[in-house]
XYZ file of C-alpha atoms in Angstrom:
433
model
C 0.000 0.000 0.000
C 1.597 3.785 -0.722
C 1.340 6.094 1.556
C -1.700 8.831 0.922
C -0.267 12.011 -0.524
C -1.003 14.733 2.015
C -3.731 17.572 0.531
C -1.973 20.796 0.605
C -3.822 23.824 1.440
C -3.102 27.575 1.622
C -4.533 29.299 4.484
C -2.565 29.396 7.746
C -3.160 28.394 10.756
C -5.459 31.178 12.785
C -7.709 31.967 9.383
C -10.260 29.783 10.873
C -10.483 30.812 13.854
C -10.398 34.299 13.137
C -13.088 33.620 10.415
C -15.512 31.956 13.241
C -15.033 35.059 15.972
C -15.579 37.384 13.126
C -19.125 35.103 12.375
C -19.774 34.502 16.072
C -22.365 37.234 16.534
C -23.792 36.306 13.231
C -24.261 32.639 14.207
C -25.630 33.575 17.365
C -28.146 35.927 15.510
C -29.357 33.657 13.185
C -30.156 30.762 15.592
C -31.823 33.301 17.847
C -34.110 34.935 14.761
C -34.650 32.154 12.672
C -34.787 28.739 14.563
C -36.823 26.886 11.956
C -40.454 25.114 12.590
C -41.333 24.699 15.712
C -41.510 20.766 14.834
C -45.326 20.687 16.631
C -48.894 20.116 14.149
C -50.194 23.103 12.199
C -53.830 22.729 12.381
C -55.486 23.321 8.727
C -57.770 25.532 10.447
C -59.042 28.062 13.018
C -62.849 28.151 14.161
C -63.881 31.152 15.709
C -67.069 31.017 18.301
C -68.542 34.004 19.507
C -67.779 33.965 23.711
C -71.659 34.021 24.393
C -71.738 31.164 21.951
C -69.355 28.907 23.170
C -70.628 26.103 25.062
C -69.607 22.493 26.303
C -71.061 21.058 23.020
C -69.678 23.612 20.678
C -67.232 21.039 19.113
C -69.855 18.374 18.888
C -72.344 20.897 17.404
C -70.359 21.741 14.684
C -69.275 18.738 13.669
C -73.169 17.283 13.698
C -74.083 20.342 11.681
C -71.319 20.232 9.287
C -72.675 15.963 8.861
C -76.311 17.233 8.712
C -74.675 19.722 5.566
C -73.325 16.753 3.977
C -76.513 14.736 4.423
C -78.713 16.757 3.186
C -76.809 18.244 -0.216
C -74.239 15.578 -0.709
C -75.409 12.647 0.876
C -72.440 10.026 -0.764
C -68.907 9.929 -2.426
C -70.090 10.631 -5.809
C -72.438 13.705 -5.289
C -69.675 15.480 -3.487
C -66.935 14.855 -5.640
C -69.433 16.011 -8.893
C -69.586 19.387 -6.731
C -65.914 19.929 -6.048
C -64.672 17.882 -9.410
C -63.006 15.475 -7.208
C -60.870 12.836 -9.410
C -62.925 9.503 -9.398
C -60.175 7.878 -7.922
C -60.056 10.265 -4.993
C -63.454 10.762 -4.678
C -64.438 7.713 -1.975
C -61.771 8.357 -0.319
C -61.849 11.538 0.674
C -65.394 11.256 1.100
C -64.589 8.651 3.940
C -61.978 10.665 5.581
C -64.050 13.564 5.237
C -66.672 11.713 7.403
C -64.618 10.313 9.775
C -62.991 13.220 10.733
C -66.399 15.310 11.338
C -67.556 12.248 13.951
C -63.822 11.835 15.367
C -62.336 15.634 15.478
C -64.330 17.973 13.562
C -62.614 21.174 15.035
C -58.759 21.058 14.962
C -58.489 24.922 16.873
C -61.060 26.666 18.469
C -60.595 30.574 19.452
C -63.103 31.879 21.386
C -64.032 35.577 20.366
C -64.178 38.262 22.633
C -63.554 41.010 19.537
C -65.435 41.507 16.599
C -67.859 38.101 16.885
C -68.924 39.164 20.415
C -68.408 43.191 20.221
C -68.906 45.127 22.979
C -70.488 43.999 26.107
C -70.991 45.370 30.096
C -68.283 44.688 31.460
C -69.828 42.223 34.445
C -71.320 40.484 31.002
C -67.791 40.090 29.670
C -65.955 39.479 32.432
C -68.551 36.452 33.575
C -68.359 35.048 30.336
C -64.213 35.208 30.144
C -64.441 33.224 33.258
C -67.194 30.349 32.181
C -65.597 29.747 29.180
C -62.016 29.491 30.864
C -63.817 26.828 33.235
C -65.514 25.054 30.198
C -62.160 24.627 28.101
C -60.666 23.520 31.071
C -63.098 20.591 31.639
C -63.035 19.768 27.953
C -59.281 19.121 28.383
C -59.542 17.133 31.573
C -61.741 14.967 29.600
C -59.967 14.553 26.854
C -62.727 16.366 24.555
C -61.156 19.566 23.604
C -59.897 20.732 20.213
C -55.790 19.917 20.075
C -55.526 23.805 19.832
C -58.280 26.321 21.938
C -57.609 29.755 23.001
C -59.143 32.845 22.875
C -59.371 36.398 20.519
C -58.529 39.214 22.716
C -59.861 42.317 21.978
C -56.917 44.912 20.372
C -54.059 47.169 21.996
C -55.826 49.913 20.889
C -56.583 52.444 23.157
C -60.641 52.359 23.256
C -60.807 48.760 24.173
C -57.597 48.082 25.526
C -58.129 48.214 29.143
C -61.089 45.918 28.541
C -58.721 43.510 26.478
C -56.243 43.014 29.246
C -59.035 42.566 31.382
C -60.514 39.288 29.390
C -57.420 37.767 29.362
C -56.354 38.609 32.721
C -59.620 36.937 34.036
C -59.355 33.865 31.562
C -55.570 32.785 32.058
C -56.274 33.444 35.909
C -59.400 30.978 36.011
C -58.026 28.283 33.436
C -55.150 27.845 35.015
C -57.279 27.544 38.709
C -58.839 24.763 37.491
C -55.451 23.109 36.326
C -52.213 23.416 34.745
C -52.572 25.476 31.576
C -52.935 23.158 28.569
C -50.505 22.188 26.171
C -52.666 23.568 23.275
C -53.633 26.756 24.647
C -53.626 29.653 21.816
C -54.091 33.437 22.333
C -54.883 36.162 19.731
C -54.237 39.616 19.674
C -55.905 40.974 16.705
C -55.561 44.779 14.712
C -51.473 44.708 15.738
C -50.370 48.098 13.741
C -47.291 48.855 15.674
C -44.647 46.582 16.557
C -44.788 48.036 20.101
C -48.565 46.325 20.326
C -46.821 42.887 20.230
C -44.246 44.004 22.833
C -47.090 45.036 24.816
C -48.988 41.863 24.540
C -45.368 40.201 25.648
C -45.022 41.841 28.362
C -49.034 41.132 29.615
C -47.417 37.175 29.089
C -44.443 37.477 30.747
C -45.751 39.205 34.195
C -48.485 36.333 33.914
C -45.820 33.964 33.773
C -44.043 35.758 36.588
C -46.816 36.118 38.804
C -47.977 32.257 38.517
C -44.544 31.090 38.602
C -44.598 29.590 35.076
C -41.819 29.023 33.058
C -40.384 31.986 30.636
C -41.980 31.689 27.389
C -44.644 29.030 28.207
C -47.013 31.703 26.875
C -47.382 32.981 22.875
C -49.864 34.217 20.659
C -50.555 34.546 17.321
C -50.377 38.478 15.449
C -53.604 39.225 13.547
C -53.057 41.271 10.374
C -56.100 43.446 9.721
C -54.078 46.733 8.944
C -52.353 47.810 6.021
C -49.892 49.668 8.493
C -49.205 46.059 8.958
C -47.715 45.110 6.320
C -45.766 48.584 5.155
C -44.889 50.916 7.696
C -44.482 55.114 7.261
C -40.726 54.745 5.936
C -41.321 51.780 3.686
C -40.160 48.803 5.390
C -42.272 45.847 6.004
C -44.225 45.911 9.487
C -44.675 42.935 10.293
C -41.431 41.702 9.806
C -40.554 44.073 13.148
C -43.548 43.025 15.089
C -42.445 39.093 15.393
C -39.207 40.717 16.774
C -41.164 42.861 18.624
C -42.830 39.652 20.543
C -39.674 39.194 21.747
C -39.722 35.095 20.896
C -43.339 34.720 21.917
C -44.993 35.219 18.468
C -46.345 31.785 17.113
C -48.209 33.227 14.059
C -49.592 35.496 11.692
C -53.431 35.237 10.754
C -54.897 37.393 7.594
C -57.752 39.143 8.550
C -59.591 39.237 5.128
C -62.275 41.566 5.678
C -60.310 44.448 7.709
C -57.116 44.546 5.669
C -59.841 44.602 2.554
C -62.024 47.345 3.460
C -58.735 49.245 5.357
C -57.354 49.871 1.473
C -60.956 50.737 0.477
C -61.515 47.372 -1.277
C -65.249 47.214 -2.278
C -67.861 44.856 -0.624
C -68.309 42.883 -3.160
C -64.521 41.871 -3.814
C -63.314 41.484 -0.637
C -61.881 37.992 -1.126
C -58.540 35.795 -0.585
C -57.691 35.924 -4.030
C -57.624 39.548 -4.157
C -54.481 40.783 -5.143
C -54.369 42.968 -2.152
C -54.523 39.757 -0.109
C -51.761 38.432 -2.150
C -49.271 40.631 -1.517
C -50.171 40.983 2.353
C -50.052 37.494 2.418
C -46.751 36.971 0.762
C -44.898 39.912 2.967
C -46.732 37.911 5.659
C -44.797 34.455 4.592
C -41.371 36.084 4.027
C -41.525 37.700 6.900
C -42.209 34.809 8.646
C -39.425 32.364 6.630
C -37.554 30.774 8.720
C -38.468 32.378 12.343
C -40.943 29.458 13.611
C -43.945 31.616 13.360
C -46.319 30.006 11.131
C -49.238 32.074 8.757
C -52.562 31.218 8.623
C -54.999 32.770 5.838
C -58.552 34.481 6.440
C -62.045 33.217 5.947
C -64.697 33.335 3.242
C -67.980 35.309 4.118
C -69.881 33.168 1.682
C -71.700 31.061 3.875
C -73.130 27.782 2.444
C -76.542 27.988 3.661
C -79.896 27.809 1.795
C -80.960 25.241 -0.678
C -78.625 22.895 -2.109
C -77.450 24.863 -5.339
C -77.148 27.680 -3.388
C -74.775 25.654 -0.790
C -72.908 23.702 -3.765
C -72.344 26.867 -5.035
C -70.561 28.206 -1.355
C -68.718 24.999 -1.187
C -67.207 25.302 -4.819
C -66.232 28.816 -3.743
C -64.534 27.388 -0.533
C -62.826 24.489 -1.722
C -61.098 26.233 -4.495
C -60.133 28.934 -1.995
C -58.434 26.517 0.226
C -57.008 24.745 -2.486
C -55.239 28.105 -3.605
C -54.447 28.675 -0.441
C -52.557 25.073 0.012
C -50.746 25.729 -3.280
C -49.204 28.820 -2.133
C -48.364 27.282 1.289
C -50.551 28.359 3.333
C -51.735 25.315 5.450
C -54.324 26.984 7.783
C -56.835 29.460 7.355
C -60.158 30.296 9.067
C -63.742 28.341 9.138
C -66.673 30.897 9.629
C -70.110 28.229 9.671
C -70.403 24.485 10.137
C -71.300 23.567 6.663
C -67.399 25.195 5.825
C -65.999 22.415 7.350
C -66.192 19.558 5.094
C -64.627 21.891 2.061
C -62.062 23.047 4.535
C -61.276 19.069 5.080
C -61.912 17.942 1.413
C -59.543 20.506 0.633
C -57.074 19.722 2.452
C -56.968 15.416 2.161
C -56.943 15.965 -2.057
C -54.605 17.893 -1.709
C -51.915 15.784 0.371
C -53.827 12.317 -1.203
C -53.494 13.235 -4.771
C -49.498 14.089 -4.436
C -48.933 11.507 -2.206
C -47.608 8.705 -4.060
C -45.043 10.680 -5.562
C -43.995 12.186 -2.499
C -43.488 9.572 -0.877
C -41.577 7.896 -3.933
C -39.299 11.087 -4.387
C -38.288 10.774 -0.818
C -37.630 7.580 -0.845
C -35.373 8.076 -3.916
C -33.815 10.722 -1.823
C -33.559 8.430 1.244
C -31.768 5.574 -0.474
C -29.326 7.535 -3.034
C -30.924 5.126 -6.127
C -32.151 8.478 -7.679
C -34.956 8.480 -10.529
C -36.237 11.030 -12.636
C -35.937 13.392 -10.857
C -32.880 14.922 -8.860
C -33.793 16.422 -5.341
C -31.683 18.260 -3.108
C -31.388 18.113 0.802
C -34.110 21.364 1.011
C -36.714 19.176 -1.691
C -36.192 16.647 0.725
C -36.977 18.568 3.429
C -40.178 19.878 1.875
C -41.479 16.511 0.808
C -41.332 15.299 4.145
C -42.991 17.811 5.689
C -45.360 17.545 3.449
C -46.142 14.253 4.068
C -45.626 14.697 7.634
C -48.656 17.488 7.280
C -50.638 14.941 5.959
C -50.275 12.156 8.743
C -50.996 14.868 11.152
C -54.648 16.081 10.002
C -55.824 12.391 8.814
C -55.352 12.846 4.783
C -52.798 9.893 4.950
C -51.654 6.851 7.446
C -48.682 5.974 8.791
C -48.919 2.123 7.442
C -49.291 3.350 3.531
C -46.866 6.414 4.054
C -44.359 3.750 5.444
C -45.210 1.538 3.071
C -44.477 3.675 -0.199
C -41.567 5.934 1.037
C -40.004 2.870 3.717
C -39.803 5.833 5.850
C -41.324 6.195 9.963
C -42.860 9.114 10.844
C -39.458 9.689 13.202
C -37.634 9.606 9.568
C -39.847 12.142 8.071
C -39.356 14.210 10.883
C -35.338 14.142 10.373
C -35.447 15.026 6.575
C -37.910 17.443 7.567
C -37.058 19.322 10.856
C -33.139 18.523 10.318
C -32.089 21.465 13.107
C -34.145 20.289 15.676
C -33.444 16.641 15.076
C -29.790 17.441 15.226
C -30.240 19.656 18.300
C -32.025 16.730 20.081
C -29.301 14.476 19.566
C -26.625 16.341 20.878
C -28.842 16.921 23.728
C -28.996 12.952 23.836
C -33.256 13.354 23.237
């Protein structure tokens, strides 16, 4: 055997090093600004319930309703999918899944409005209600019937209704977490955020909480509504809301489009306020830059078209819907907001095509990937990542199982969540997770 010629290289010695204490503030910077995903589910969607609506059997009640919808104007596989233009071959099953997922989970996050739904109240009315549904939420979790996500909409920092805003959450983070630890899916909104100092504001509110209650730092977030076109471009030009997730000072867990507001704030008619308006695409995609990379996640708005009445009139809503959300899904936005009961199966039809009908060759790509035997197609490391979180997606709202995901990509879900959350997987092992 000869002995391996040595490499030769150039730079001396201290280059290195001097290169990595020149970076150091840099690497520090970008771990601290832009961690990555969070690694926990995104649900497809947010319900809001007025507060003096909200109930013990508000989950239940929308899910029978949204059954009732699809009993009475689509009452099998084949009448839905000749309404949405399913694909024959995806029409039963998403059908199924569509049904399943009304009986077993028809609500994946819950907010409970205290702004524009339930306006403005006496405050004894308010603050009773802040408190009974704090105490029902807290029995739906201890048994085990909650949505995975519930919180509540706060009313705004502004300065009419911001004493009354603090007040409501005050009262409901003080009685839910009376009645037990504070649970794991617990989601807070502050909506109308204009100025980055709003969102410092609403940090602050969280972190003497947290102090007062002895809680951990950070245990509380919330999510940044943006109903404002201040928003999204501030006075000198720069993007808003790229300030106010610094702003939350780490506690900002997303961005929600408020359709309506942002609409009618740049004097968007009536008639055309809509998620495919092209003011709502470029709010939108500041919104997602913004967000790249940070761990905050964006959620789109609602429809207003409600699909109610007789059955043309409610195949003509759920049309409207389903190609809203499917829009929505191709421009990656994976949540978005449900306003009615009978929006619920679109919202899940939606969202199963969409991961079923890509699926196979997802899970083939990655697979590809996984093994280095290639194919027609030549991914790289952040394809990779993107097809398994798409799959991953999938598993988590019921569009696909772990047996045929395994089965076509020879991948477990703790694979998928290696190629796609390849940070935090490498963080956990060097913390020996």
């Amino acid at each position: 055997m000869g002995r391996r010629e040595q490499a030769a290289t150039s730079f001396g010695s201290g280059v290195t090093e001097e290169v990595g204490a020149l970076l150091a503030p840099v690497d520090a910077e970008l771990e601290r600004r832009y961690p990555g995903d969070p690694g926990t589910r995104q649900p497809v969607h947010t319900v809001y319930v007025p507060a003096d609506a909200f109930g013990p059997t508000t989950l239940r009640d929308w899910g029978d309703e949204a059954l009732d919808a699809l009993d009475t104007h689509a009452p099998d596989a084949a009448s839905f999918a000749a309404v949405l233009g399913l694909a024959d071959d995806l029409a039963q099953p998403v059908y199924d899944r569509v049904r399943a997922k009304l009986t077993r989970e028809p609500v994946e996050d819950l907010r409970i409005d205290f702004e524009d739904g339930y306006g403005p109240r006496p405050d004894a009315e308010e603050d009773e209600a802040a408190v009974r549904a704090a105490r029902t939420v807290a029995a739906a979790c201890a048994d085990g019937a909650a949505a995975p996500y519930t919180g509540i909409r706060m009313k705004c920092m502004e300065a009419a209704v911001r004493d009354r805003g603090i007040r409501t959450l005050d009262l409901f983070l003080t009685a839910l977490l009376a009645s037990g630890p504070l649970p794991g899916g617990l989601v807070l909104t502050l909506p109308k955020v204009t100025y980055a100092a709003q969102a410092t504001a609403m940090a602050r509110l969280l972190e003497a909480f947290e102090r007062t209650h002895g809680l951990d730092a950070g245990r509380l977030g919330f999510e940044i509504q943006i109903e404002t076109s201040q928003s999204i471009l501030g006075p000198d030009g720069t993007a808003t809301v790229a300030r106010m997730i610094d702003a939350a000072e780490g506690r900002a867990t997303g961005l929600h489009y408020g359709t309506f507001d942002y609409s009618a704030c740049l004097g968007v008619a009536a008639a055309h306020q809509a998620g495919d308006h092209p003011a709502a695409d470029h709010a939108k995609a500041v919104m997602q830059v913004a967000a790249a990379g940070t761990g905050v996640r964006v959620s789109d708005g609602s429809t207003n078209v409600l699909p109610v009445g007789p059955t043309p009139k409610v195949h003509d809503a759920w049309r409207l819907h389903y190609g809203l959300v499917r829009r929505a899904l191709a421009r990656a936005y994976y949540q978005g907001w449900d306003m009615h009961p009978a929006h619920i199966p679109t919202r899940y039809a939606a969202v199963f095509a969409f991961y079923r009908e890509s699926f196979e060759q997802a899970a083939a790509r990655l697979a590809a990937y996984a093994s280095r035997t290639g194919g027609d197609v030549m991914d790289e490391p952040a394809t990779a990542k993107a097809l398994a979180a798409h799959l991953l997606r999938g598993l988590e709202c019921g569009a696909l199982d772990d047996g045929e995901v395994a089965r076509l990509s020879g991948l477990t879900r703790a694979d998928l969540e290696t190629y796609a959350r390849p940070r935090r997987a490498e963080l956990g092992r060097e913390r020996g997770a």
